[in-house]
mmCIF file of C-alpha atoms in Angstrom:
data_model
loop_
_atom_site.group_PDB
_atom_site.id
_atom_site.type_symbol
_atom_site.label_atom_id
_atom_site.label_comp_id
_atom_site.label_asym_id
_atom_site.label_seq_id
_atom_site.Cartn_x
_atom_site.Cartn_y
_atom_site.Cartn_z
ATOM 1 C CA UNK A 6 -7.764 -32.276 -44.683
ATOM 2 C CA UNK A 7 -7.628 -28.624 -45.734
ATOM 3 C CA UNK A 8 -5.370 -30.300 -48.901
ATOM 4 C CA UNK A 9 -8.005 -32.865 -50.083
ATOM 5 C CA UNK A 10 -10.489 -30.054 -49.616
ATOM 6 C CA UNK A 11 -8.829 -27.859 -52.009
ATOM 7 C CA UNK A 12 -7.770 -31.136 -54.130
ATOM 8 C CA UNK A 13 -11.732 -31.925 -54.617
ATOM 9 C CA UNK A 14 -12.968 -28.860 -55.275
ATOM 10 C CA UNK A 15 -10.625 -27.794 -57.714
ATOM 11 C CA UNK A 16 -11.278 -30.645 -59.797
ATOM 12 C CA UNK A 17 -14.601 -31.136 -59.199
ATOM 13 C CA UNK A 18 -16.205 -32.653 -62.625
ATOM 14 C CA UNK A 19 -19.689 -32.295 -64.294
ATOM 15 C CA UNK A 20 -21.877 -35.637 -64.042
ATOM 16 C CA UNK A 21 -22.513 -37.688 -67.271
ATOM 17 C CA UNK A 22 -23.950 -40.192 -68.443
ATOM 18 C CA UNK A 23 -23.248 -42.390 -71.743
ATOM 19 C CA UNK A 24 -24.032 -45.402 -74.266
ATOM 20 C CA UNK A 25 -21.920 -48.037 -75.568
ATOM 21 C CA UNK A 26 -23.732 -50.997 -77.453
ATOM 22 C CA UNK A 27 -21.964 -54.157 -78.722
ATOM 23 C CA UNK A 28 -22.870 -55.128 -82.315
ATOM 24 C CA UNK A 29 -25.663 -57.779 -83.275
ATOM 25 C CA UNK A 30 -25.760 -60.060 -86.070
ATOM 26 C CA UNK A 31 -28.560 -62.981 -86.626
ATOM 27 C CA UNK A 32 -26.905 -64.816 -89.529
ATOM 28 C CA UNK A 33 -29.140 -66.653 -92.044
ATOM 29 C CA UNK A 34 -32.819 -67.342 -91.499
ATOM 30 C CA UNK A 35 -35.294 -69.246 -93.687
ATOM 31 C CA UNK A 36 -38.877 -67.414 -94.741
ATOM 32 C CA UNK A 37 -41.457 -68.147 -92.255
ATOM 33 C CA UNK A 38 -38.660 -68.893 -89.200
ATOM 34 C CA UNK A 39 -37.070 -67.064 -86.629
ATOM 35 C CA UNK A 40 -33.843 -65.834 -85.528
ATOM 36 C CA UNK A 41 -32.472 -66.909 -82.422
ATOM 37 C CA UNK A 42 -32.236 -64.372 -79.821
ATOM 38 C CA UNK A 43 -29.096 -62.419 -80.082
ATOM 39 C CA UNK A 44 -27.670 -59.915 -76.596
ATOM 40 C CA UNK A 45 -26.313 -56.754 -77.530
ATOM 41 C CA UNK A 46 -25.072 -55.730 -74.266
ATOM 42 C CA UNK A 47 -25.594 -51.978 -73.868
ATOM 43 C CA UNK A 48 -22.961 -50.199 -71.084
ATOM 44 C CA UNK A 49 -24.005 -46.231 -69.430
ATOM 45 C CA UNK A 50 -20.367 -45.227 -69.757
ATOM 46 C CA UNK A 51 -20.848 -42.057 -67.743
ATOM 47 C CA UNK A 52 -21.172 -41.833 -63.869
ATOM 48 C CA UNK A 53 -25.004 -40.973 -63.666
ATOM 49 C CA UNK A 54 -28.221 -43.251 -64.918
ATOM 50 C CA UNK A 55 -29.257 -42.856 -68.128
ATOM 51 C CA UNK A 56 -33.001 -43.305 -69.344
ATOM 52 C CA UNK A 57 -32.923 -45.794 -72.606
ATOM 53 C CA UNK A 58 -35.401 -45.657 -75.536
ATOM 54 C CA UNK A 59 -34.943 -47.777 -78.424
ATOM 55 C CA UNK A 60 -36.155 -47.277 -81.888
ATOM 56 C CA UNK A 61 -35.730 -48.742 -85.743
ATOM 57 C CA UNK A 62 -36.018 -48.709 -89.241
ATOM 58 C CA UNK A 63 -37.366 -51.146 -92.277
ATOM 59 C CA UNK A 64 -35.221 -53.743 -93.161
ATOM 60 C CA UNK A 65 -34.055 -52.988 -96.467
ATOM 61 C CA UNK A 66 -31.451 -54.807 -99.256
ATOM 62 C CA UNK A 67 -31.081 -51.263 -101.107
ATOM 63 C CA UNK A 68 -32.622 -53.067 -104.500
ATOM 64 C CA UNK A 69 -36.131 -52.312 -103.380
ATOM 65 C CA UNK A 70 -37.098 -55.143 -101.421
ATOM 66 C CA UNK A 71 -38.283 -54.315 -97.449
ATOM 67 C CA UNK A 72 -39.133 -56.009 -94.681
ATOM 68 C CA UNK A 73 -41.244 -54.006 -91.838
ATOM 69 C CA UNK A 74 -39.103 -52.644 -88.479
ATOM 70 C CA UNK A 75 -41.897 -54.586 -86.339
ATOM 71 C CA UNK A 76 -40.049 -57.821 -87.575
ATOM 72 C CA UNK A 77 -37.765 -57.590 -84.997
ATOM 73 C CA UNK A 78 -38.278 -57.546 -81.454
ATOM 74 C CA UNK A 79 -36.579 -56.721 -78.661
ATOM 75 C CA UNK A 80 -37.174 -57.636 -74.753
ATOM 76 C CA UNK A 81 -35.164 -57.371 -71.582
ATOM 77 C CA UNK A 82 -36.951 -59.262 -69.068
ATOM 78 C CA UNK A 83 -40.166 -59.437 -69.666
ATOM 79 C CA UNK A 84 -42.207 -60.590 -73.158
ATOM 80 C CA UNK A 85 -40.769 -60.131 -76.396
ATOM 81 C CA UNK A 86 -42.088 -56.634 -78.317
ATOM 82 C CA UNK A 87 -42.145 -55.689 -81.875
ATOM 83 C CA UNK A 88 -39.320 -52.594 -82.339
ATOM 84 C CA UNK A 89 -41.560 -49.492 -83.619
ATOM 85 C CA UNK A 90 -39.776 -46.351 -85.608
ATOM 86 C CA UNK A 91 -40.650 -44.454 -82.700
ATOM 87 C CA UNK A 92 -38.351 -44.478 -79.766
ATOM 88 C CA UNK A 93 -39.952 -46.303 -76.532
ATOM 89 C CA UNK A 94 -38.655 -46.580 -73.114
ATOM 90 C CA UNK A 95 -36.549 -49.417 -72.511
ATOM 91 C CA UNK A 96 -35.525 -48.905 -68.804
ATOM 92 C CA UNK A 97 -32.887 -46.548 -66.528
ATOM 93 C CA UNK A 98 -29.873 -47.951 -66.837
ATOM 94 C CA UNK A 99 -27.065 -47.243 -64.162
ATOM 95 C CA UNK A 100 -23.658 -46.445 -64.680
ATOM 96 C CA UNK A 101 -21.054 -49.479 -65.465
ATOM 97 C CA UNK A 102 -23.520 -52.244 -65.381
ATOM 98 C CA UNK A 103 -24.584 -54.054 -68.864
ATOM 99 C CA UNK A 104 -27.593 -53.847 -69.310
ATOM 100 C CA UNK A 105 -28.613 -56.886 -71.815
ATOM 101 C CA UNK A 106 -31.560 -56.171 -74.840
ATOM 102 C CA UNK A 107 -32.276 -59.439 -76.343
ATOM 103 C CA UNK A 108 -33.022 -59.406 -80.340
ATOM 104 C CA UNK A 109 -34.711 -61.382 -82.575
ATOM 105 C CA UNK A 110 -36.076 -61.467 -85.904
ATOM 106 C CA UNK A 111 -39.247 -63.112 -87.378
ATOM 107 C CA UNK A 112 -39.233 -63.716 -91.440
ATOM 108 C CA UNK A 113 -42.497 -63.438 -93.793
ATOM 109 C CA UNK A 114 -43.080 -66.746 -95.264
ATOM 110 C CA UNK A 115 -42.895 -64.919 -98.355
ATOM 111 C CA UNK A 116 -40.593 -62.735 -98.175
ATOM 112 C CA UNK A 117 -37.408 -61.802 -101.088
ATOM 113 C CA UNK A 118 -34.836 -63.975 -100.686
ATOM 114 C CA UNK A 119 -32.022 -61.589 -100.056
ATOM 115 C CA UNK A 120 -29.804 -59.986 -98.151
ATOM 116 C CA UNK A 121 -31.376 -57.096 -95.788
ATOM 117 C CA UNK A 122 -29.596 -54.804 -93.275
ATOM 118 C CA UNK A 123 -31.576 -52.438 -90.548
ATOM 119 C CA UNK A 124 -30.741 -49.414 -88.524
ATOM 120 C CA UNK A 125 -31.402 -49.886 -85.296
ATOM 121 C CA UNK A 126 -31.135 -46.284 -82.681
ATOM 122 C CA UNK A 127 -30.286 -46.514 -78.795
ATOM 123 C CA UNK A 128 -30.782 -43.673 -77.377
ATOM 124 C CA UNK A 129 -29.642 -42.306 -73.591
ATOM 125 C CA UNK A 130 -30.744 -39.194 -71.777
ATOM 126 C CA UNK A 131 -29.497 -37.450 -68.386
ATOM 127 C CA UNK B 14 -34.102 -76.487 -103.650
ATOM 128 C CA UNK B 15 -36.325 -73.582 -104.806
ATOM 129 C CA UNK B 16 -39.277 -74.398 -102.112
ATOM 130 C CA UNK B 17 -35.818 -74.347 -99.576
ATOM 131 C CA UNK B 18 -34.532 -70.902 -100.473
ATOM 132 C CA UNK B 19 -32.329 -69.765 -97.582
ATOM 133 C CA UNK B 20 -33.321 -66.440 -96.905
ATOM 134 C CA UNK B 21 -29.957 -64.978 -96.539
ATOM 135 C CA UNK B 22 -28.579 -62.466 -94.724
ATOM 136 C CA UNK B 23 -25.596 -60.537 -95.024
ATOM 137 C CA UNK B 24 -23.804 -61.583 -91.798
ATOM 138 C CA UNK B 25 -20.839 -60.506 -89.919
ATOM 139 C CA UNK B 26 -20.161 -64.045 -87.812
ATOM 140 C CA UNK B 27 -17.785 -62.386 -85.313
ATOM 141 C CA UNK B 28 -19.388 -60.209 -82.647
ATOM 142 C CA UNK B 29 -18.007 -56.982 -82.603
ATOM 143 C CA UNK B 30 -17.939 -54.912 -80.192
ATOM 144 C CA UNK B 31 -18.988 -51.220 -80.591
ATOM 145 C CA UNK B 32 -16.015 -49.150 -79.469
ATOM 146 C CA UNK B 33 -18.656 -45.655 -78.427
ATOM 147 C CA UNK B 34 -18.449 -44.678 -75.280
ATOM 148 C CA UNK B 35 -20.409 -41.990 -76.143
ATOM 149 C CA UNK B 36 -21.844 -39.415 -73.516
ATOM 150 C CA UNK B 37 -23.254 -36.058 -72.711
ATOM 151 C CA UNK B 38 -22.849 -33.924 -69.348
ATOM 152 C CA UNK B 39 -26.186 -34.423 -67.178
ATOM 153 C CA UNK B 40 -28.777 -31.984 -66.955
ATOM 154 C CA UNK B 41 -31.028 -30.081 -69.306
ATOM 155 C CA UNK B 42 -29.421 -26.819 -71.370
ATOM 156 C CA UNK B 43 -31.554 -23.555 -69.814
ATOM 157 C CA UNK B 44 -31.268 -20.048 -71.198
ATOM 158 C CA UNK B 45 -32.594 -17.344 -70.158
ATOM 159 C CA UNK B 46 -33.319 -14.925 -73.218
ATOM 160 C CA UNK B 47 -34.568 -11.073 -73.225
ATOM 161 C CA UNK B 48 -37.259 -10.296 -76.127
ATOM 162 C CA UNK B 49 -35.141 -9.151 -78.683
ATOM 163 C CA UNK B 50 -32.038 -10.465 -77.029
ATOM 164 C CA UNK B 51 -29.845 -13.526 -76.979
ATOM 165 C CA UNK B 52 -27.564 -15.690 -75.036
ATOM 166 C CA UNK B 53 -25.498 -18.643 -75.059
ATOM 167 C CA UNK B 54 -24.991 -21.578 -73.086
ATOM 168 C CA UNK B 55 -22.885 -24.901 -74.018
ATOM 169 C CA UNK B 56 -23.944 -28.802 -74.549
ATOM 170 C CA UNK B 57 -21.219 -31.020 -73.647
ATOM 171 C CA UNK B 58 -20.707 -34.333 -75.317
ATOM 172 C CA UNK B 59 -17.535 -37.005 -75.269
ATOM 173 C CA UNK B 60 -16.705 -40.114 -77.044
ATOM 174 C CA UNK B 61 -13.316 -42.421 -76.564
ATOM 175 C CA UNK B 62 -12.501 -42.001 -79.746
ATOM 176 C CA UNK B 63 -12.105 -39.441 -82.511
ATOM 177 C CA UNK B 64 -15.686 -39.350 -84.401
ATOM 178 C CA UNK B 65 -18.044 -37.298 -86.176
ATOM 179 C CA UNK B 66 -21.512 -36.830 -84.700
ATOM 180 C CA UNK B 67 -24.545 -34.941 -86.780
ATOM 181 C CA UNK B 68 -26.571 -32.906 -84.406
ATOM 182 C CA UNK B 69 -30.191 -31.621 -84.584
ATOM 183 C CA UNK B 70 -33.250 -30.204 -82.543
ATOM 184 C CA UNK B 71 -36.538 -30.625 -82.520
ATOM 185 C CA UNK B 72 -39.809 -28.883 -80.840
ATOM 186 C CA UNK B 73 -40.662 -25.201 -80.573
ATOM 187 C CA UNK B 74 -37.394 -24.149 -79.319
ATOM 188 C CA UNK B 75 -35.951 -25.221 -82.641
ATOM 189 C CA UNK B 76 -36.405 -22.308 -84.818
ATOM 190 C CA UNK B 77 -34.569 -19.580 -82.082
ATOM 191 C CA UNK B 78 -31.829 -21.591 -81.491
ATOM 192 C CA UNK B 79 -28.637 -21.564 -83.719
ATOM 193 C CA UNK B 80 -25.642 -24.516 -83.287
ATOM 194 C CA UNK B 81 -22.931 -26.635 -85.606
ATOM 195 C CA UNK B 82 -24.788 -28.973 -87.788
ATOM 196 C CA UNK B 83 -22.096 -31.473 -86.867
ATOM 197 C CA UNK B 84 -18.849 -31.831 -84.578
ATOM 198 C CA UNK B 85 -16.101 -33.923 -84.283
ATOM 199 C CA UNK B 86 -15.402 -35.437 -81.140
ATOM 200 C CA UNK B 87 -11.805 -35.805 -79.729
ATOM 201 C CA UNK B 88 -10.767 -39.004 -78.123
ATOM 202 C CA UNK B 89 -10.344 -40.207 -74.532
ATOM 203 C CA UNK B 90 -13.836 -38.737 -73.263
ATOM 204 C CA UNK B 91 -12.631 -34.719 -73.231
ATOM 205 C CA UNK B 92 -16.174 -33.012 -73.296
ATOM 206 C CA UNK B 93 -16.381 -30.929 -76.513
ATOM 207 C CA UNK B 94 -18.997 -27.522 -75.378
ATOM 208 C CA UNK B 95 -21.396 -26.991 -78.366
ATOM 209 C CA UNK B 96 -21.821 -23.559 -78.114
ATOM 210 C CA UNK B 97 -25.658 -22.955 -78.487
ATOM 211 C CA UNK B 98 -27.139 -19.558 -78.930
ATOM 212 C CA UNK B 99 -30.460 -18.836 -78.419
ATOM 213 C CA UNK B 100 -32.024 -15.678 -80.395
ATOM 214 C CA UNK B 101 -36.090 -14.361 -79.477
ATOM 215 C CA UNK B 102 -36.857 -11.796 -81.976
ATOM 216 C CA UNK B 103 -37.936 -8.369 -80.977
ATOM 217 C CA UNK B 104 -41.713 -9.030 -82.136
ATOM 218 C CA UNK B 105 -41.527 -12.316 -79.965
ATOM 219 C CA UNK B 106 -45.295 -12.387 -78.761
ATOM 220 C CA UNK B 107 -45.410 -13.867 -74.538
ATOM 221 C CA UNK B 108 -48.821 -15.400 -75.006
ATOM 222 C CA UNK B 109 -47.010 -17.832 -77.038
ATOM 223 C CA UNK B 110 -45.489 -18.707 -74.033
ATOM 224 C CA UNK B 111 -42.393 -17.717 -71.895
ATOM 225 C CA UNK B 112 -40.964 -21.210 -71.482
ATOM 226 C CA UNK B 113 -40.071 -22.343 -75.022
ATOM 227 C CA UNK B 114 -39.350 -26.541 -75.193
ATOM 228 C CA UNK B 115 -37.283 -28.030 -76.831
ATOM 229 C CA UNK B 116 -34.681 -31.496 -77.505
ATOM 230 C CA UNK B 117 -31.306 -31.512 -78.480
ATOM 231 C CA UNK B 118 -30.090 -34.752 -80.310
ATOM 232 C CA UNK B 119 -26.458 -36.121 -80.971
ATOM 233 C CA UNK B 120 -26.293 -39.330 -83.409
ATOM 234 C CA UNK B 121 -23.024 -41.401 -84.175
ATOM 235 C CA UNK B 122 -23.277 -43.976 -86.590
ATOM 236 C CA UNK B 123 -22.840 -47.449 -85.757
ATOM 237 C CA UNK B 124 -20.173 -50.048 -87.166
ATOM 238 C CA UNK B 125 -22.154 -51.075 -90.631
ATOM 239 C CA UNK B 126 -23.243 -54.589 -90.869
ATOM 240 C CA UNK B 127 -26.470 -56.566 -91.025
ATOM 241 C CA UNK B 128 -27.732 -54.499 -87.887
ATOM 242 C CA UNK B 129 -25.925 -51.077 -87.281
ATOM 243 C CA UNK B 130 -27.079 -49.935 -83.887
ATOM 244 C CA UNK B 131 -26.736 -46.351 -83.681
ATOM 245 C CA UNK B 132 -26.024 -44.142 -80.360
ATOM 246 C CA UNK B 133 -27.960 -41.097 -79.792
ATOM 247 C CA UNK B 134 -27.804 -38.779 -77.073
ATOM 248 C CA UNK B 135 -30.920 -36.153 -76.440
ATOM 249 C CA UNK B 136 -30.897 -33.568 -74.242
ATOM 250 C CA UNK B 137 -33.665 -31.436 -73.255
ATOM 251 C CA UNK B 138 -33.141 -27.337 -73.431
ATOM 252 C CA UNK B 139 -35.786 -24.437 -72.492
ATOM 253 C CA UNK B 140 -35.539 -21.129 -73.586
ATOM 254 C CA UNK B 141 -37.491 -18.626 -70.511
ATOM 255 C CA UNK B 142 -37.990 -15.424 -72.092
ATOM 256 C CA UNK B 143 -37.524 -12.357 -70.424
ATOM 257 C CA UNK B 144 -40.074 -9.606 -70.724
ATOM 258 C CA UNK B 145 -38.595 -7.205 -72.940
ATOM 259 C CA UNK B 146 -38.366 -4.335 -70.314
ATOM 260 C CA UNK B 147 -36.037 -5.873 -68.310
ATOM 261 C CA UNK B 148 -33.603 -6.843 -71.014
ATOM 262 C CA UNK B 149 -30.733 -4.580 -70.359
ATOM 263 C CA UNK B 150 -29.692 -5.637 -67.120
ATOM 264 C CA UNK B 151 -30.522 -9.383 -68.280
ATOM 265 C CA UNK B 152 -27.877 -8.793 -71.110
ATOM 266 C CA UNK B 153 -25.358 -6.973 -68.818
ATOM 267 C CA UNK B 154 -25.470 -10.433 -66.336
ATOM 268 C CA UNK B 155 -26.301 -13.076 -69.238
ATOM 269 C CA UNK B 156 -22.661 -14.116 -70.244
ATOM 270 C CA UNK B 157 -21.135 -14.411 -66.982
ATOM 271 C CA UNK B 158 -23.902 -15.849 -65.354
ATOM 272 C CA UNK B 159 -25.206 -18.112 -68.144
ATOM 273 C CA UNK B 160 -26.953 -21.406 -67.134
ATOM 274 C CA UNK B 161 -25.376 -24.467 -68.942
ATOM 275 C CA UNK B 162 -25.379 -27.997 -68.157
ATOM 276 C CA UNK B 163 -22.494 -29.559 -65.731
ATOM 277 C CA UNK B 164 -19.808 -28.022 -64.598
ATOM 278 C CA UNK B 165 -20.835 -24.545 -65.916
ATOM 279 C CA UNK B 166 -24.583 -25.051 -64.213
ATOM 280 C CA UNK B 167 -23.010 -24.507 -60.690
ATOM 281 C CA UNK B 168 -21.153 -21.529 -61.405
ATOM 282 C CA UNK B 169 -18.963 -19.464 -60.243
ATOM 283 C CA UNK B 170 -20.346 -20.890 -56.914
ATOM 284 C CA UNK B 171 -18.198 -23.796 -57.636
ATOM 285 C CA UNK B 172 -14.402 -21.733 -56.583
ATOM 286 C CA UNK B 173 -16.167 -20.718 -53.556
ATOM 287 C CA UNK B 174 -14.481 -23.498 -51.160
ATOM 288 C CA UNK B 175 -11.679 -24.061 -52.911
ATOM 289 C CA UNK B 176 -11.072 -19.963 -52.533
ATOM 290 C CA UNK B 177 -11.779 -20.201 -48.565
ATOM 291 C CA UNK B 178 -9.896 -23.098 -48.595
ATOM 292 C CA UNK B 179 -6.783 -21.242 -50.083
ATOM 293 C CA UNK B 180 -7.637 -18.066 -47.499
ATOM 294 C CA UNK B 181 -7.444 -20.694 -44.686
ATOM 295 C CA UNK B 182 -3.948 -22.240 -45.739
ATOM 296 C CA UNK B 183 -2.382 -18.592 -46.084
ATOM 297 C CA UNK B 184 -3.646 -17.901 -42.847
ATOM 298 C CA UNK B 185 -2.032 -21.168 -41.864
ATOM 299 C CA UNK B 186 1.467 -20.498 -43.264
ATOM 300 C CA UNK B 187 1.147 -16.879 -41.890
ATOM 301 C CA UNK B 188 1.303 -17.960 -38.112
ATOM 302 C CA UNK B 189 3.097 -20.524 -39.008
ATOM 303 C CA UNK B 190 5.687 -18.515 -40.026
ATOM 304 C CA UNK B 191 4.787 -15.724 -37.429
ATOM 305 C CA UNK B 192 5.458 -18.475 -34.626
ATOM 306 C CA UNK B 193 8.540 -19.865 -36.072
ATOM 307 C CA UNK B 194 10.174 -16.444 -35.714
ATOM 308 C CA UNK B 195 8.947 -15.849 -32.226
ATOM 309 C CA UNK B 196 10.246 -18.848 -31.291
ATOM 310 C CA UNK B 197 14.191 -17.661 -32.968
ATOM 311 C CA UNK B 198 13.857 -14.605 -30.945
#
């Protein structure tokens, strides 16, 4: 007993929490149309919760043409919401479990024709 | 068709998985800074892999606070210790406060594609200033006693049972020992 004692307190470790996100892609989608939600699975890596915010930028295709962050949204559970450049709470997520953000995106009927990439932040605090 | 145009995307068809594991030790970064004075504390942060993460700050605490504009991160989660150091000028006026706020942020880049989804990490750090008059003995205890995040937050409270521990076990051996030759005799 006096061992395991010594065992824990000698390696006795500081508490952390972390964020791993699988990748999302939506493919093609026609002007005026939607994507089709996609999961990125999100994972607190550490061994404490984590408090989630989630934030974005424009879509851009680097020649000038832009398409608004709010085109996307995001939900977990409840109603889809437009993504703002701001970072809002998302939820606590515990450590080990995925925790699933569904994506979407919604195209301008007149939008360019072309192809656009965005930036999208998860962010984790303990 | 031109009244059909596909609104195309670049796409990456294959779901790939992010390989971050990317974390910080728990707990906001404290220091406790005389007038005129400054002190250090630590910000530890981990990844699974090798990768380089830009960090920044933001709020009032920002402008007395020096730290690596970047780091790289070794692989297998070992915590890399930012070293921080907070500096409060000697003309520091306290009715701007003595509990200076402040964020810490950590940002790794994502895997590019149509959406790169970035990890950030934020902490949250205060500066308490110390009135000026009492800044010599606050500098004399300030490194030893520094307040940092995780493992360096407890201490050197930490050793305490593990050093009883190992007092106990001599004391063990010792009449062990003791008994064992009583018992030759």
């Amino acid at each position: 007993m006096v061992f395991s004692f010594v065992v824990f307190s000698a390696f006795a470790k500081a508490q952390t929490c972390g964020i791993s996100a699988t990748d999302v892609s939506f493919g093609s989608v026609n002007p005026g149309s939607s994507s089709t939600l996609k999961d990125t699975s999100v994972t607190n890596s550490g061994d404490t919760s984590a408090s989630l915010t989630i934030s974005g930028q424009d879509w851009t295709d680097g020649a000038g043409h832009n398409m608004t962050f709010s085109q996307t949204f995001w939900n977990t559970t409840s109603a889809p919401v437009a993504l703002t450049n701001s970072f809002v709470s998302v939820d606590t997520i515990a450590p080990s479990i995925p925790f699933v953000i569904h994506l979407s995106v919604q195209i301008p009927a007149r939008q360019f024709a072309a192809t656009y990439n965005q930036i999208i932040t998860l962010e984790a605090t303990c | 068709m031109k009244s059909i145009l596909l609104f195309i995307f670049f796409s990456a068809f294959f779901m790939i998985p992010s390989v971050f594991a990317f974390g910080e030790v728990a707990g906001p970064v404290v220091f406790t800074v005389p007038i005129g004075g400054n002190n250090v504390s630590s910000w530890g942060i981990s990844n699974d892999q090798a990768i380089n993460v830009k960090l920044s700050a933001e709020g009032d605490a920002m402008k007395y606070l020096s730290f690596p504009d970047s780091i790289t991160l070794q692989p297998n989660n070992q915590i890399y210790w930012v070293n921080l150091t907070a500096k409060i000028p000697s003309d520091y006026n306290v009715t701007q406060g003595t509990n200076i706020t402040g964020t810490l942020s950590a940002v790794a880049a994502g895997q590019p594609g149509q959406v790169q989804i970035n990890l950030r990490l934020k902490k949250s750090m205060y500066i308490l200033v110390q009135p000026a008059t009492v800044q010599e003995s606050v500098q004399q205890f300030s490194e030893p006693f520094q307040i940092a995040t995780g493992l360096f937050a407890l201490g050197p409270l930490i050793y305490l049972p593990a050093a009883g521990a190992i007092v106990i076990l001599i004391g063990i051996f010792y009449f062990a020992r003791k008994r064992k030759q009583e018992v030759k005799i």
